[in-house]
Every structure is written in C-alpha cells, then in structure tokens.
Amino acid sequence: MTTTQFWVMAIEAILVTVPSVLLIPRARQSPLFDRVLWIATWLLAFLGAWGAPSYFSANPSFNTLIFADVVIIPTMIGALVGALSINVLLWLMDRFSGPATEEVIEELPALAEETDGGENPSSLEQ
C-alpha cells in the first residue's frame, strides 16, 4: 500500500467516523471514554476500508470509481460497516441496560412517599 492509498483510506475513515459517532445517541460518558470511542471508531473504519475491497472484487459494478488505485465504493462501505459496528453495539447496550444505580437511589425516597400516601410516620406520632 502506498502512502497515497493510506491517506485516501484514512480520509474515508474520518468521513464515516464523524457522523457515526455524532448521530448515534448514547449515554453521557467521561471525556476519556469519548476520546477512546473516537479513536476506536476511526480504527475500525480504517480496517474495514482496508479489507472491504477484497470482498467486493468479484462484483465489477462496485469497481467503477477509482482514485489512486483505491476503489472508493467498497472502501466506503467497509469503513461504514467498521464504524457502525462499535457504535451500534454501544447504542444497544445503552438502550437495553437497566438504569444507573445513582438514578435508582435518587428515585427511592420519591417512591417511598408515593407508597405511604404522602404521610410521614414520624409526624403522626407527635
């Protein structure tokens, strides 16, 4: 792989990484987690862009747009699949996981007031 091919795939990976990280909703995480997510998404998009042309080589309809000996359509599809693989997985984990323990602890006093009918047993004794 030449440096031009590397840069073409790296730019394609960036073009796919930005919308996939920004558009898929997920729970708020620490800044370190966000940095790792951006790097991991770009890396998976780059690896997908690098490996995809070998899977699409038998289909000549995908091989029509070529720049610097890189077929653009298969590499973009591979980059998209690579970027979405981690982001969709994290979205599914956020979507189907239970509430955080802090949220459960904050909701316990409100739940206790609802079950008591709003009456405080200590105020009844006075």
PDB file of C-alpha atoms in Angstrom:
ATOM      1  CA  MET A   1       0.000   0.000   0.000  1.00  0.00           C
ATOM      2  CA  THR A   2       1.382   3.366  -0.974  1.00  0.00           C
ATOM      3  CA  THR A   3       1.122   6.453   1.197  1.00  0.00           C
ATOM      4  CA  THR A   4      -1.475   7.943  -1.146  1.00  0.00           C
ATOM      5  CA  GLN A   5      -3.658   4.861  -0.759  1.00  0.00           C
ATOM      6  CA  PHE A   6      -3.211   5.038   3.006  1.00  0.00           C
ATOM      7  CA  TRP A   7      -4.296   8.683   3.086  1.00  0.00           C
ATOM      8  CA  VAL A   8      -7.310   8.028   0.859  1.00  0.00           C
ATOM      9  CA  MET A   9      -8.495   5.271   3.193  1.00  0.00           C
ATOM     10  CA  ALA A  10      -7.725   7.388   6.271  1.00  0.00           C
ATOM     11  CA  ILE A  11      -9.788  10.278   4.897  1.00  0.00           C
ATOM     12  CA  GLU A  12     -12.643   7.920   4.048  1.00  0.00           C
ATOM     13  CA  ALA A  13     -12.496   6.563   7.594  1.00  0.00           C
ATOM     14  CA  ILE A  14     -12.689  10.102   9.000  1.00  0.00           C
ATOM     15  CA  LEU A  15     -15.622  10.957   6.735  1.00  0.00           C
ATOM     16  CA  VAL A  16     -17.514   7.948   8.080  1.00  0.00           C
ATOM     17  CA  THR A  17     -16.396   8.250  11.722  1.00  0.00           C
ATOM     18  CA  VAL A  18     -17.661  11.766  12.365  1.00  0.00           C
ATOM     19  CA  PRO A  19     -21.343  11.189  11.536  1.00  0.00           C
ATOM     20  CA  SER A  20     -21.443   7.722  13.074  1.00  0.00           C
ATOM     21  CA  VAL A  21     -20.176   8.958  16.451  1.00  0.00           C
ATOM     22  CA  LEU A  22     -22.216  12.165  16.458  1.00  0.00           C
ATOM     23  CA  LEU A  23     -25.527  10.810  15.166  1.00  0.00           C
ATOM     24  CA  ILE A  24     -25.892   7.630  17.224  1.00  0.00           C
ATOM     25  CA  PRO A  25     -27.301   8.546  20.650  1.00  0.00           C
ATOM     26  CA  ARG A  26     -25.641   7.082  23.702  1.00  0.00           C
ATOM     27  CA  ALA A  27     -25.374   7.781  27.399  1.00  0.00           C
ATOM     28  CA  ARG A  28     -23.072  10.537  28.574  1.00  0.00           C
ATOM     29  CA  GLN A  29     -19.665   9.141  29.393  1.00  0.00           C
ATOM     30  CA  SER A  30     -16.389  10.538  30.620  1.00  0.00           C
ATOM     31  CA  PRO A  31     -14.175  12.585  28.276  1.00  0.00           C
ATOM     32  CA  LEU A  32     -11.614   9.779  28.268  1.00  0.00           C
ATOM     33  CA  PHE A  33     -14.256   7.309  27.087  1.00  0.00           C
ATOM     34  CA  ASP A  34     -15.266   9.709  24.299  1.00  0.00           C
ATOM     35  CA  ARG A  35     -11.658  10.020  23.124  1.00  0.00           C
ATOM     36  CA  VAL A  36     -11.200   6.261  23.118  1.00  0.00           C
ATOM     37  CA  LEU A  37     -14.507   5.867  21.248  1.00  0.00           C
ATOM     38  CA  TRP A  38     -13.417   8.326  18.539  1.00  0.00           C
ATOM     39  CA  ILE A  39     -10.068   6.562  18.083  1.00  0.00           C
ATOM     40  CA  ALA A  40     -11.598   3.074  18.136  1.00  0.00           C
ATOM     41  CA  THR A  41     -14.294   4.075  15.656  1.00  0.00           C
ATOM     42  CA  TRP A  42     -11.734   5.560  13.271  1.00  0.00           C
ATOM     43  CA  LEU A  43      -9.502   2.491  13.594  1.00  0.00           C
ATOM     44  CA  LEU A  44     -12.355   0.072  12.880  1.00  0.00           C
ATOM     45  CA  ALA A  45     -13.491   2.228   9.954  1.00  0.00           C
ATOM     46  CA  PHE A  46      -9.955   2.235   8.539  1.00  0.00           C
ATOM     47  CA  LEU A  47      -9.604  -1.533   8.929  1.00  0.00           C
ATOM     48  CA  GLY A  48     -12.998  -2.025   7.305  1.00  0.00           C
ATOM     49  CA  ALA A  49     -11.983   0.228   4.416  1.00  0.00           C
ATOM     50  CA  TRP A  50      -8.740  -1.686   4.029  1.00  0.00           C
ATOM     51  CA  GLY A  51     -10.336  -5.140   3.997  1.00  0.00           C
ATOM     52  CA  ALA A  52     -13.538  -4.475   2.072  1.00  0.00           C
ATOM     53  CA  PRO A  53     -12.141  -4.309  -1.500  1.00  0.00           C
ATOM     54  CA  SER A  54     -11.077  -7.950  -1.329  1.00  0.00           C
ATOM     55  CA  TYR A  55     -14.681  -8.970  -0.588  1.00  0.00           C
ATOM     56  CA  PHE A  56     -16.171  -6.802  -3.338  1.00  0.00           C
ATOM     57  CA  SER A  57     -13.590  -7.581  -6.038  1.00  0.00           C
ATOM     58  CA  ALA A  58     -15.829 -10.140  -7.770  1.00  0.00           C
ATOM     59  CA  ASN A  59     -18.573  -7.562  -8.380  1.00  0.00           C
ATOM     60  CA  PRO A  60     -17.468  -5.206 -11.189  1.00  0.00           C
ATOM     61  CA  SER A  61     -20.278  -2.705 -10.569  1.00  0.00           C
ATOM     62  CA  PHE A  62     -18.562  -1.540  -7.362  1.00  0.00           C
ATOM     63  CA  ASN A  63     -15.207  -1.092  -9.082  1.00  0.00           C
ATOM     64  CA  THR A  64     -16.164   1.836 -11.313  1.00  0.00           C
ATOM     65  CA  LEU A  65     -14.967   4.742  -9.137  1.00  0.00           C
ATOM     66  CA  ILE A  66     -11.198   4.537  -8.586  1.00  0.00           C
ATOM     67  CA  PHE A  67      -8.844   7.121  -7.076  1.00  0.00           C
ATOM     68  CA  ALA A  68      -5.126   6.440  -6.512  1.00  0.00           C
ATOM     69  CA  ASP A  69      -5.664   2.724  -7.190  1.00  0.00           C
ATOM     70  CA  VAL A  70      -8.273   2.589  -4.409  1.00  0.00           C
ATOM     71  CA  VAL A  71     -11.809   1.572  -5.311  1.00  0.00           C
ATOM     72  CA  ILE A  72     -13.916   4.149  -3.500  1.00  0.00           C
ATOM     73  CA  ILE A  73     -17.325   2.472  -3.134  1.00  0.00           C
ATOM     74  CA  PRO A  74     -16.147  -0.779  -1.479  1.00  0.00           C
ATOM     75  CA  THR A  75     -13.808   1.098   0.844  1.00  0.00           C
ATOM     76  CA  MET A  76     -16.609   3.468   1.886  1.00  0.00           C
ATOM     77  CA  ILE A  77     -18.925   0.521   2.546  1.00  0.00           C
ATOM     78  CA  GLY A  78     -16.212  -1.192   4.579  1.00  0.00           C
ATOM     79  CA  ALA A  79     -15.498   1.987   6.531  1.00  0.00           C
ATOM     80  CA  LEU A  80     -19.199   2.446   7.263  1.00  0.00           C
ATOM     81  CA  VAL A  81     -19.582  -1.130   8.480  1.00  0.00           C
ATOM     82  CA  GLY A  82     -16.471  -0.826  10.639  1.00  0.00           C
ATOM     83  CA  ALA A  83     -17.569   2.466  12.203  1.00  0.00           C
ATOM     84  CA  LEU A  84     -21.116   1.328  12.846  1.00  0.00           C
ATOM     85  CA  SER A  85     -20.022  -1.976  14.374  1.00  0.00           C
ATOM     86  CA  ILE A  86     -18.829  -0.429  17.627  1.00  0.00           C
ATOM     87  CA  ASN A  87     -21.314   2.450  17.769  1.00  0.00           C
ATOM     88  CA  VAL A  88     -24.425   0.359  17.190  1.00  0.00           C
ATOM     89  CA  LEU A  89     -23.198  -2.180  19.738  1.00  0.00           C
ATOM     90  CA  LEU A  90     -22.700   0.560  22.350  1.00  0.00           C
ATOM     91  CA  TRP A  91     -26.101   2.059  21.495  1.00  0.00           C
ATOM     92  CA  LEU A  92     -27.774  -1.326  22.002  1.00  0.00           C
ATOM     93  CA  MET A  93     -26.004  -1.760  25.333  1.00  0.00           C
ATOM     94  CA  ASP A  94     -27.188   1.691  26.481  1.00  0.00           C
ATOM     95  CA  ARG A  95     -30.702   1.108  25.193  1.00  0.00           C
ATOM     96  CA  PHE A  96     -31.331  -2.249  26.854  1.00  0.00           C
ATOM     97  CA  SER A  97     -29.334  -1.873  30.059  1.00  0.00           C
ATOM     98  CA  GLY A  98     -31.025  -1.059  33.335  1.00  0.00           C
ATOM     99  CA  PRO A  99     -30.934   2.389  34.925  1.00  0.00           C
ATOM    100  CA  ALA A 100     -27.763   3.529  36.610  1.00  0.00           C
ATOM    101  CA  THR A 101     -27.511   2.908  40.356  1.00  0.00           C
ATOM    102  CA  GLU A 102     -27.445   6.658  41.069  1.00  0.00           C
ATOM    103  CA  GLU A 103     -30.824   7.052  39.358  1.00  0.00           C
ATOM    104  CA  VAL A 104     -32.301   4.179  41.374  1.00  0.00           C
ATOM    105  CA  ILE A 105     -31.035   5.623  44.668  1.00  0.00           C
ATOM    106  CA  GLU A 106     -32.447   9.069  43.823  1.00  0.00           C
ATOM    107  CA  GLU A 107     -35.862   7.601  42.989  1.00  0.00           C
ATOM    108  CA  LEU A 108     -36.190   5.554  46.217  1.00  0.00           C
ATOM    109  CA  PRO A 109     -37.335   8.429  48.522  1.00  0.00           C
ATOM    110  CA  ALA A 110     -39.922   9.579  45.977  1.00  0.00           C
ATOM    111  CA  LEU A 111     -41.189   6.023  45.631  1.00  0.00           C
ATOM    112  CA  ALA A 112     -41.459   5.652  49.418  1.00  0.00           C
ATOM    113  CA  GLU A 113     -43.553   8.842  49.665  1.00  0.00           C
ATOM    114  CA  GLU A 114     -45.921   7.571  46.984  1.00  0.00           C
ATOM    115  CA  THR A 115     -46.479   4.242  48.772  1.00  0.00           C
ATOM    116  CA  ASP A 116     -47.086   5.923  52.174  1.00  0.00           C
ATOM    117  CA  GLY A 117     -49.684   8.230  50.680  1.00  0.00           C
ATOM    118  CA  GLY A 118     -47.506  11.229  51.405  1.00  0.00           C
ATOM    119  CA  GLU A 119     -47.750  10.725  55.180  1.00  0.00           C
ATOM    120  CA  ASN A 120     -44.644  10.671  57.273  1.00  0.00           C
ATOM    121  CA  PRO A 121     -44.921   8.122  60.127  1.00  0.00           C
ATOM    122  CA  SER A 122     -42.763  10.273  62.418  1.00  0.00           C
ATOM    123  CA  SER A 123     -45.180  13.210  62.052  1.00  0.00           C
ATOM    124  CA  LEU A 124     -48.135  11.015  63.113  1.00  0.00           C
ATOM    125  CA  GLU A 125     -46.553  10.208  66.474  1.00  0.00           C
ATOM    126  CA  GLN A 126     -46.390  13.859  67.538  1.00  0.00           C
TER     127      GLN A 126
END
